Coordinates of C-alpha atoms in Angstrom, one line a residue:
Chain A
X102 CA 0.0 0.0 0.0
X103 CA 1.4 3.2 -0.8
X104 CA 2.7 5.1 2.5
X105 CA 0.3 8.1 2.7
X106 CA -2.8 6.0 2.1
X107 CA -1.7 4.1 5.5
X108 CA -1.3 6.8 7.1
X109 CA -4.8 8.2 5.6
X110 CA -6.0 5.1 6.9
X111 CA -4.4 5.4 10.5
X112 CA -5.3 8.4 10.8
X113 CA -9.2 8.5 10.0
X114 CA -9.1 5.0 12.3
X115 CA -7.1 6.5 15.1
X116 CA -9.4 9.8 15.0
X117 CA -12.6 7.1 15.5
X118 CA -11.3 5.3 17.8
X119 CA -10.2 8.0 20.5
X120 CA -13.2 10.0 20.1
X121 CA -15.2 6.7 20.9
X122 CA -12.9 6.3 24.2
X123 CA -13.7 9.7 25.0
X124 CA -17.1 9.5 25.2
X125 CA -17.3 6.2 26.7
X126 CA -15.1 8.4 29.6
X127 CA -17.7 10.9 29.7
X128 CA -20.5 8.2 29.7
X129 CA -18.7 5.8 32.5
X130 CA -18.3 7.8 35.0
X131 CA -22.3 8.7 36.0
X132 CA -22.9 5.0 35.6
X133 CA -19.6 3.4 38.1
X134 CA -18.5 6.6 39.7
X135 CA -15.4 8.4 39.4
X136 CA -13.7 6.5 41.7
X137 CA -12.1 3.9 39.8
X138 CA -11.1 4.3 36.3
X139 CA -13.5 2.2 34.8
X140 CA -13.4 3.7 31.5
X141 CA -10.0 3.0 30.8
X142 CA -10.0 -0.4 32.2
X143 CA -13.6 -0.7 29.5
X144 CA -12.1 0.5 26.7
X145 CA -8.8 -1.1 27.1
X146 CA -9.9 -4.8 27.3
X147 CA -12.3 -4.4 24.7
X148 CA -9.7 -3.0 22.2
X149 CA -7.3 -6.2 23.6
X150 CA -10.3 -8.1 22.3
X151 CA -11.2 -6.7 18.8
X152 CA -7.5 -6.7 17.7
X153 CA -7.2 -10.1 18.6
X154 CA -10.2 -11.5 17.1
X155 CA -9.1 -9.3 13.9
X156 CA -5.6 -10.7 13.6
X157 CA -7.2 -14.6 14.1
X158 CA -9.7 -13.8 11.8
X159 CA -7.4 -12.3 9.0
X160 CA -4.8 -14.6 9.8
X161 CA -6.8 -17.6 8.2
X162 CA -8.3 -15.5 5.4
X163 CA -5.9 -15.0 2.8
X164 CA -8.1 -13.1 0.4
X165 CA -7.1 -9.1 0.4
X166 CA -10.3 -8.4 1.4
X167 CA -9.5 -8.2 5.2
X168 CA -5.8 -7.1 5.0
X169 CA -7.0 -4.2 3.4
X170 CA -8.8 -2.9 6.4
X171 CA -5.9 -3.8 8.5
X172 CA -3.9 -0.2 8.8
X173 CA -8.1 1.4 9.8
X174 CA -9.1 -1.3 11.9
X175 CA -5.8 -2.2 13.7
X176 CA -3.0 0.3 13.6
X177 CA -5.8 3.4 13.9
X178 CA -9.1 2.1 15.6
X179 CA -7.5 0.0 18.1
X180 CA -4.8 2.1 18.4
X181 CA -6.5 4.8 19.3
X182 CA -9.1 3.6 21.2
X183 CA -6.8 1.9 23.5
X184 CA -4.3 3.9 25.7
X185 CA -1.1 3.3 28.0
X186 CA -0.2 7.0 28.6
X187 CA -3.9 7.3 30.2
X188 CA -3.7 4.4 32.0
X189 CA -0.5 5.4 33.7
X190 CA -1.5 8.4 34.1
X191 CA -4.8 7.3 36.3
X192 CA -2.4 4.5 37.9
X193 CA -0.2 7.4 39.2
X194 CA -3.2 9.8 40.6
X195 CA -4.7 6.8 42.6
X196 CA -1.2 6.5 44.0
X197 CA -1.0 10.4 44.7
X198 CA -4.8 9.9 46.4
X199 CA -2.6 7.8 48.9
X200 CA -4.8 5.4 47.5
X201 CA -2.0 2.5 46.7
X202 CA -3.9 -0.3 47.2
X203 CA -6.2 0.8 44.7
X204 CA -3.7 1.4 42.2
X205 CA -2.2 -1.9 42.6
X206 CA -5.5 -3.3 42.1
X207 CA -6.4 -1.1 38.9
X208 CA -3.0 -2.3 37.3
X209 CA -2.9 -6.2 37.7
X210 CA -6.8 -6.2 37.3
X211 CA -5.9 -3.8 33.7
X212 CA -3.4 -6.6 32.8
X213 CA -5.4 -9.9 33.9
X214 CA -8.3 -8.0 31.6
X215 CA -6.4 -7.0 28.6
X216 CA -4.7 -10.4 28.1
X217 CA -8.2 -12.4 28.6
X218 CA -8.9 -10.1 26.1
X219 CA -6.6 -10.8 23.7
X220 CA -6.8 -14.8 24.6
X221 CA -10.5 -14.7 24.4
X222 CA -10.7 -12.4 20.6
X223 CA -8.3 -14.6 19.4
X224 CA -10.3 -17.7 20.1
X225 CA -13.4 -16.0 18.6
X226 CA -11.4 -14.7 15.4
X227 CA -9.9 -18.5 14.9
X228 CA -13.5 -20.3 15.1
X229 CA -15.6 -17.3 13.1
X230 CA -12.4 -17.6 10.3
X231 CA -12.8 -21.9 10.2
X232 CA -16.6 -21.4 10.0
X233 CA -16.8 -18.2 7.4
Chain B
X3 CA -32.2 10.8 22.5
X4 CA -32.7 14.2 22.1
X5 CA -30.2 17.1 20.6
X6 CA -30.3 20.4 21.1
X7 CA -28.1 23.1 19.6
X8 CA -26.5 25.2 21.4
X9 CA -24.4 28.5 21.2
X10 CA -21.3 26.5 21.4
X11 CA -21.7 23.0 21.5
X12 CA -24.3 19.8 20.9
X13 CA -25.9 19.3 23.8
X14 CA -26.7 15.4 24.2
X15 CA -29.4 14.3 26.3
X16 CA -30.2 10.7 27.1
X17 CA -31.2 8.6 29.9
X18 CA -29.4 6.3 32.0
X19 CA -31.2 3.7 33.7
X20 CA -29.2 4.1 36.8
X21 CA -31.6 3.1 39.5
X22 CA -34.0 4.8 37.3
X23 CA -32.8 8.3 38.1
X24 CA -32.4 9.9 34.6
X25 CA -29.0 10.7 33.9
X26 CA -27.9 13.9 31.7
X27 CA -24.9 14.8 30.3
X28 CA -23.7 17.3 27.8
X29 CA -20.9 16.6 25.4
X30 CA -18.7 19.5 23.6
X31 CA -18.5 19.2 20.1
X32 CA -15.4 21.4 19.9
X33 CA -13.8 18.6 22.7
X34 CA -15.2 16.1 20.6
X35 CA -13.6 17.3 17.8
X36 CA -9.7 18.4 19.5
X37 CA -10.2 14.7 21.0
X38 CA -10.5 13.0 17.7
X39 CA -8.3 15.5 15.9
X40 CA -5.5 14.7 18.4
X41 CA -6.2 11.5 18.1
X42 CA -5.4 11.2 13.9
X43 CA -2.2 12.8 14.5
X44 CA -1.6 10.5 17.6
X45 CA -2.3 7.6 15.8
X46 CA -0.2 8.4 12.2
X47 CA 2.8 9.9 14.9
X48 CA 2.4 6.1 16.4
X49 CA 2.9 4.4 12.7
X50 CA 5.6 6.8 12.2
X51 CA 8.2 5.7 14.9
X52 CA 6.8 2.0 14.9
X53 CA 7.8 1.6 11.5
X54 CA 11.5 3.5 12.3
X55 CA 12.2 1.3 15.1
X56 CA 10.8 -1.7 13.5
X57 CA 13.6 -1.1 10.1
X58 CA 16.4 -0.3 12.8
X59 CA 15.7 -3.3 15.4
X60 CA 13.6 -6.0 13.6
X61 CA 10.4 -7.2 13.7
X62 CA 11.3 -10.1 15.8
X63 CA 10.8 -8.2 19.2
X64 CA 7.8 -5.6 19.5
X65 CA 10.3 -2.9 20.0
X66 CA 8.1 -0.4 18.2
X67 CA 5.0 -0.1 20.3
X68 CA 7.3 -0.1 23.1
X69 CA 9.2 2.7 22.1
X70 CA 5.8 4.0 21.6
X71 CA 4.3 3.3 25.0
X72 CA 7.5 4.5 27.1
X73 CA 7.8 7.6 24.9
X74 CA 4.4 8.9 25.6
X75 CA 3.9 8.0 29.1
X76 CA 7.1 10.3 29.3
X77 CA 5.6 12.8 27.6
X78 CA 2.2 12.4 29.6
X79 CA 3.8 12.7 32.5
X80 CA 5.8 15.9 31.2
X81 CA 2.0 17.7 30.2
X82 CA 0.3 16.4 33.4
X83 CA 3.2 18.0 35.2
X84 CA 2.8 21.1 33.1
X85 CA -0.8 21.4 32.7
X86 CA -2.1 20.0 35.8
X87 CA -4.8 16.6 35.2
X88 CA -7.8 17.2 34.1
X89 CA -10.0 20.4 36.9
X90 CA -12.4 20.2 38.1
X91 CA -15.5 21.4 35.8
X92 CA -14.2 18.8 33.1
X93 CA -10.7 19.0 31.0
X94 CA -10.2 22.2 29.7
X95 CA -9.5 22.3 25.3
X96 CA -5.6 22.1 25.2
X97 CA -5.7 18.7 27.8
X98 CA -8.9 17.8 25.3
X99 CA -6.2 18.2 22.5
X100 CA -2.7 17.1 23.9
X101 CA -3.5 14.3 26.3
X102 CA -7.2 12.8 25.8
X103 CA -6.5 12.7 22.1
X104 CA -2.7 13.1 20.5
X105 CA -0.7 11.3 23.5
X106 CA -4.3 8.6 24.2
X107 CA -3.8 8.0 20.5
X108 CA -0.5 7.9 20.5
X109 CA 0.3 5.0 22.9
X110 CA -1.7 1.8 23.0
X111 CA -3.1 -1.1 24.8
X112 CA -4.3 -3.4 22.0
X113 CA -0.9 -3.7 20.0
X114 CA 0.6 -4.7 23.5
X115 CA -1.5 -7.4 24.4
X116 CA -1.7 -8.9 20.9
X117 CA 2.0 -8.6 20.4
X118 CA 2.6 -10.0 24.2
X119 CA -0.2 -12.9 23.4
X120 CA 1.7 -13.3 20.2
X121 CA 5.0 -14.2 21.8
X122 CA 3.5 -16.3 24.2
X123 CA 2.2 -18.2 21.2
X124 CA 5.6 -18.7 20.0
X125 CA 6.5 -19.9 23.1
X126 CA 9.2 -17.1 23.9
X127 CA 7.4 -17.1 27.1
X128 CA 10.5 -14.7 28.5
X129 CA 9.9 -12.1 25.9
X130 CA 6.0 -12.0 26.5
X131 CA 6.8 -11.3 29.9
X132 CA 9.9 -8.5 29.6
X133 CA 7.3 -6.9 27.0
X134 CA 4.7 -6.7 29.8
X135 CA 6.8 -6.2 32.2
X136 CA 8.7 -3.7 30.9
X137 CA 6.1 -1.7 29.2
X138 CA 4.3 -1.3 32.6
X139 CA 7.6 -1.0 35.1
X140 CA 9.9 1.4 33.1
X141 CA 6.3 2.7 31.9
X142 CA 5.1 4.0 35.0
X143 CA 8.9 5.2 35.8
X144 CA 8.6 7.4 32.5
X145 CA 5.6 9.1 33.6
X146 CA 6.6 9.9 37.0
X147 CA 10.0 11.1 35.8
X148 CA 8.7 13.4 33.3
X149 CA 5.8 14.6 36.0
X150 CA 8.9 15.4 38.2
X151 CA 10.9 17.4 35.6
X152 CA 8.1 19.3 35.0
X153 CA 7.5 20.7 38.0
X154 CA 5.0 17.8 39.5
X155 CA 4.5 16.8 43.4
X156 CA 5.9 13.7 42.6

């Protein structure tokens, strides 16, 4: 693909995606509280999940149908929609609450749920692929 | 759902069923938009240094979104130090802009765990784990370091 089309692509993807985190951060918060960062956490695992069941799923189909939505879908959407730097970022304000505990909670439960993510999309991508 | 224009913004109206109270909440477009629009650049900035690193170092390693992850949580870090987490009253336009959307867009979740899941896969169980491990430890170090040079309580 040439280069600026992928970036075209990334782009338009990336732009999608982060918006869609934003407001699920501005629609979160009257639903769980603004306690825990359960946006993040949300948005995170479910991005673990879609790339992972993307990859499976392209993996096994070899027509260029799907790679060609790969630099939107992958690199931009899930890109975008998924974040570390925000995820520090909450990690280190529960700690500056004093709130450790909590923080140590938010990181290994972030990690336990973004590779069950993964695990479980690429599962789902694998069977959809052998049955499509 | 109901929208309603306003002077400087779509104001977004729906209802939550939390405990059947009815829930409202306004959205900015113009944050809507700095958000997304930091996002794109985020996003092409991210295929940008993946593919340097990736020509310099291989693609055997994931080097590339963790050059990715560990340079934005630096950089996060740095604007948080500089512009102070989001007020109260809601994020104000440049923390819309810089943070929710360039530096959100820039670093990445999904392209961690696949590539860690990956690994594991190819069972190079030791390099899932010093991905993980080293995206989240020298991670979180990044962020506080650039919080503390820029001024942060850290």
């Amino acid at each position: 693909m040439i280069a600026w089309r992928a970036y075209a692509a990334v782009g338009l993807g990336s732009a999608l995606g982060t918006a869609l985190r934003y407001l699920v951060s501005l629609a979160m918060p009257g639903l769980a509280g603004p306690a825990f960062p359960w946006a993040t956490l949300a948005v995170n695992a479910l991005g673990s999940w879609l790339i992972a069941a993307f990859a499976a799923y392209a993996a096994r189909r070899t027509s260029g149908r799907m790679a060609r939505w790969q630099p939107f879908l992958v690199a931009g959407f899930c890109g975008g929609f998924t974040t570390f730097s925000l995820f520090g970022l909450e990690t280190l304000q529960l700690l500056e609450q004093g709130r450790a505990g909590l923080a140590l909670a938010y990181v290994l439960l972030s990690v336990v749920l973004w590779l069950a993510g993964a695990w479980s999309g690429h599962r789902v991508g694998h069977r959809a692929a052998a049955r499509a | 759902m109901r929208y309603t224009w306003t002077t400087h913004s779509w104001v977004v109206f729906f209802m939550a069923g939390a405990e059947g109270r009815e829930a409202r909440m306004s959205i900015g477009l113009t944050g809507l938009l700095l958000v997304a629009g930091g996002g794109a650049l985020g996003g092409m900035g991210r295929l940008a240094l993946a593919n340097l690193v990736a020509r310099r170092l291989g693609a055997a390693f994931p080097w590339g979104t963790l050059a990715v992850n560990l340079s934005g949580a630096l950089l996060m870090g740095l604007l948080a130090g500089v512009l102070g987490p989001s007020a109260p009253g809601g994020p104000g336009p440049l923390w819309q802009l810089l943070a929710i959307g360039l530096l959100g867009g820039y670093t990445t979740v999904s392209s961690l765990s696949l590539q860690t899941l990956t690994l594991w896969q190819q069972r190079r169980i030791h390099a899932a784990l010093a991905n993980l491990l080293a995206t989240l430890v020298v991670g979180l170090l990044a962020l506080v370091l650039g919080w503390w040079l820029a001024g942060g309580p850290a």
